[in-house]
């Protein structure tokens, strides 16, 4: 680990915490609590933890794009979305070659704005972390959206 500070637990009570994304402008951290179908917000200044979005469609991986918008992988929605600065949600990807994505998992945004994400199938194998569904993509893939 970089730095000299001690590891500190800053949040508890999640069934499965995943996908932390830090928002510098707002000084808060967002992360997914997948089986509880919610996204949480942790304020940096006072450590206050609150629900950011519920239902979150079993959100998993999150990141921040160069414009400061949230980009999220959703198991339940089988899609990748972007939360615009006004709060509206834009679908970035939900299919490939006419077939639904499996269960988008992790996501990054490159400096040029392209969005890269992984798409394994475990989010559709049962109802614990998504919604059980038929797999349409034949493989576990990595995708890019320009």
Coordinates of C-alpha atoms in Angstrom, one line a residue:
X1 CA 0.0 0.0 0.0
X2 CA 1.1 3.5 -0.8
X3 CA 1.3 5.8 2.2
X4 CA 2.0 5.5 5.9
X5 CA -1.5 5.6 7.3
X6 CA -3.2 2.7 9.0
X7 CA -6.0 0.8 7.3
X8 CA -9.4 2.1 8.6
X9 CA -12.8 0.5 8.3
X10 CA -15.2 3.3 7.1
X11 CA -18.4 1.4 6.4
X12 CA -20.2 -1.7 7.6
X13 CA -23.6 -3.3 7.1
X14 CA -23.4 -4.3 3.5
X15 CA -23.9 -7.9 2.3
X16 CA -21.4 -7.5 -0.5
X17 CA -19.7 -4.2 -1.1
X18 CA -18.1 -3.7 -4.5
X19 CA -17.2 -1.0 -7.1
X20 CA -16.0 2.0 -5.1
X21 CA -15.8 5.3 -7.1
X22 CA -14.6 8.5 -5.6
X23 CA -16.1 11.9 -6.7
X24 CA -13.5 14.5 -6.0
X25 CA -15.8 17.5 -6.7
X26 CA -18.3 16.3 -4.1
X27 CA -15.8 14.7 -1.8
X28 CA -17.8 11.4 -1.5
X29 CA -17.4 7.8 -2.3
X30 CA -20.1 5.7 -4.0
X31 CA -20.1 1.9 -4.0
X32 CA -22.5 -1.0 -4.7
X33 CA -24.1 -3.3 -2.2
X34 CA -25.1 -5.9 -4.8
X35 CA -27.4 -8.3 -3.0
X36 CA -29.2 -5.5 -1.2
X37 CA -29.9 -3.9 -4.6
X38 CA -28.6 -0.5 -3.6
X39 CA -25.8 2.0 -4.0
X40 CA -24.3 3.7 -1.0
X41 CA -22.7 7.2 -0.5
X42 CA -20.0 7.8 2.1
X43 CA -19.2 11.5 2.7
X44 CA -15.5 12.2 3.2
X45 CA -15.9 15.2 5.5
X46 CA -18.0 13.5 8.3
X47 CA -18.1 9.8 7.3
X48 CA -21.9 9.9 7.0
X49 CA -23.2 6.8 5.1
X50 CA -26.5 6.9 3.2
X51 CA -28.3 5.2 0.4
X52 CA -27.6 6.9 -2.9
X53 CA -29.9 4.7 -5.1
X54 CA -32.3 1.9 -4.5
X55 CA -33.2 -0.2 -6.4
X56 CA -29.8 -0.1 -8.2
X57 CA -30.6 -3.0 -10.5
X58 CA -27.9 -4.9 -8.6
X59 CA -25.2 -2.4 -9.5
X60 CA -21.7 -3.8 -9.3
X61 CA -18.7 -1.9 -10.8
X62 CA -18.6 1.8 -10.8
X63 CA -16.3 4.5 -12.1
X64 CA -16.2 8.2 -12.8
X65 CA -15.8 9.6 -16.4
X66 CA -13.7 12.6 -17.3
X67 CA -16.8 14.9 -17.0
X68 CA -17.5 13.7 -13.4
X69 CA -20.4 11.4 -14.3
X70 CA -21.1 8.0 -12.7
X71 CA -20.7 5.0 -15.0
X72 CA -22.2 1.8 -13.6
X73 CA -22.4 -1.9 -14.4
X74 CA -25.8 -3.4 -13.5
X75 CA -26.4 -7.1 -13.1
X76 CA -30.2 -6.8 -12.8
X77 CA -30.4 -4.5 -15.8
X78 CA -27.8 -6.5 -17.8
X79 CA -26.4 -3.1 -18.9
X80 CA -23.9 -0.3 -18.4
X81 CA -25.3 3.1 -17.6
X82 CA -24.2 6.6 -17.0
X83 CA -25.8 8.9 -14.5
X84 CA -25.8 12.4 -16.0
X85 CA -25.1 15.4 -13.9
X86 CA -28.8 16.2 -13.8
X87 CA -29.5 12.7 -12.4
X88 CA -31.0 11.1 -15.5
X89 CA -29.7 7.7 -16.5
X90 CA -28.4 7.0 -20.0
X91 CA -27.9 3.4 -21.2
X92 CA -24.4 3.0 -22.6
X93 CA -24.7 -0.7 -23.6
X94 CA -27.2 -3.5 -23.0
X95 CA -26.5 -5.8 -26.0
X96 CA -23.9 -7.0 -28.4
X97 CA -24.8 -8.3 -31.9
X98 CA -28.5 -8.3 -31.0
X99 CA -28.1 -10.3 -27.8
X100 CA -28.4 -9.1 -24.2
X101 CA -25.2 -8.7 -22.2
X102 CA -24.7 -11.3 -19.5
X103 CA -24.1 -9.3 -16.3
X104 CA -21.7 -6.4 -16.7
X105 CA -19.2 -6.4 -13.8
X106 CA -16.3 -4.0 -13.8
X107 CA -15.9 -0.8 -15.7
X108 CA -13.2 1.9 -16.5
X109 CA -13.3 5.0 -18.6
X110 CA -10.1 5.8 -20.5
X111 CA -8.8 9.4 -20.8
X112 CA -10.3 9.6 -24.3
X113 CA -13.8 8.8 -22.9
X114 CA -14.0 5.2 -24.2
X115 CA -15.7 2.9 -21.8
X116 CA -14.3 -0.6 -21.2
X117 CA -16.2 -3.3 -19.2
X118 CA -16.2 -7.0 -18.4
X119 CA -19.3 -9.2 -18.9
X120 CA -19.2 -12.5 -17.0
X121 CA -22.3 -14.6 -16.6
X122 CA -22.4 -15.1 -12.8
X123 CA -24.9 -12.3 -12.2
X124 CA -27.6 -14.2 -14.2
X125 CA -27.0 -17.6 -12.7
X126 CA -29.3 -16.9 -9.7
X127 CA -31.3 -14.2 -7.9
X128 CA -28.7 -13.4 -5.1
X129 CA -26.8 -10.8 -7.1
X130 CA -29.1 -10.1 -10.0
X131 CA -32.0 -11.9 -11.8
X132 CA -31.7 -15.4 -13.0
X133 CA -31.9 -15.4 -16.8
X134 CA -30.8 -17.2 -19.9
X135 CA -27.3 -16.4 -21.0
X136 CA -27.3 -14.9 -24.5
X137 CA -23.6 -14.0 -25.0
X138 CA -21.7 -17.2 -25.5
X139 CA -18.5 -16.2 -23.6
X140 CA -17.3 -14.1 -20.8
X141 CA -16.2 -11.0 -22.7
X142 CA -14.5 -7.6 -22.4
X143 CA -16.1 -4.8 -24.4
X144 CA -15.3 -1.3 -25.4
X145 CA -17.7 1.5 -26.3
X146 CA -16.3 4.6 -28.0

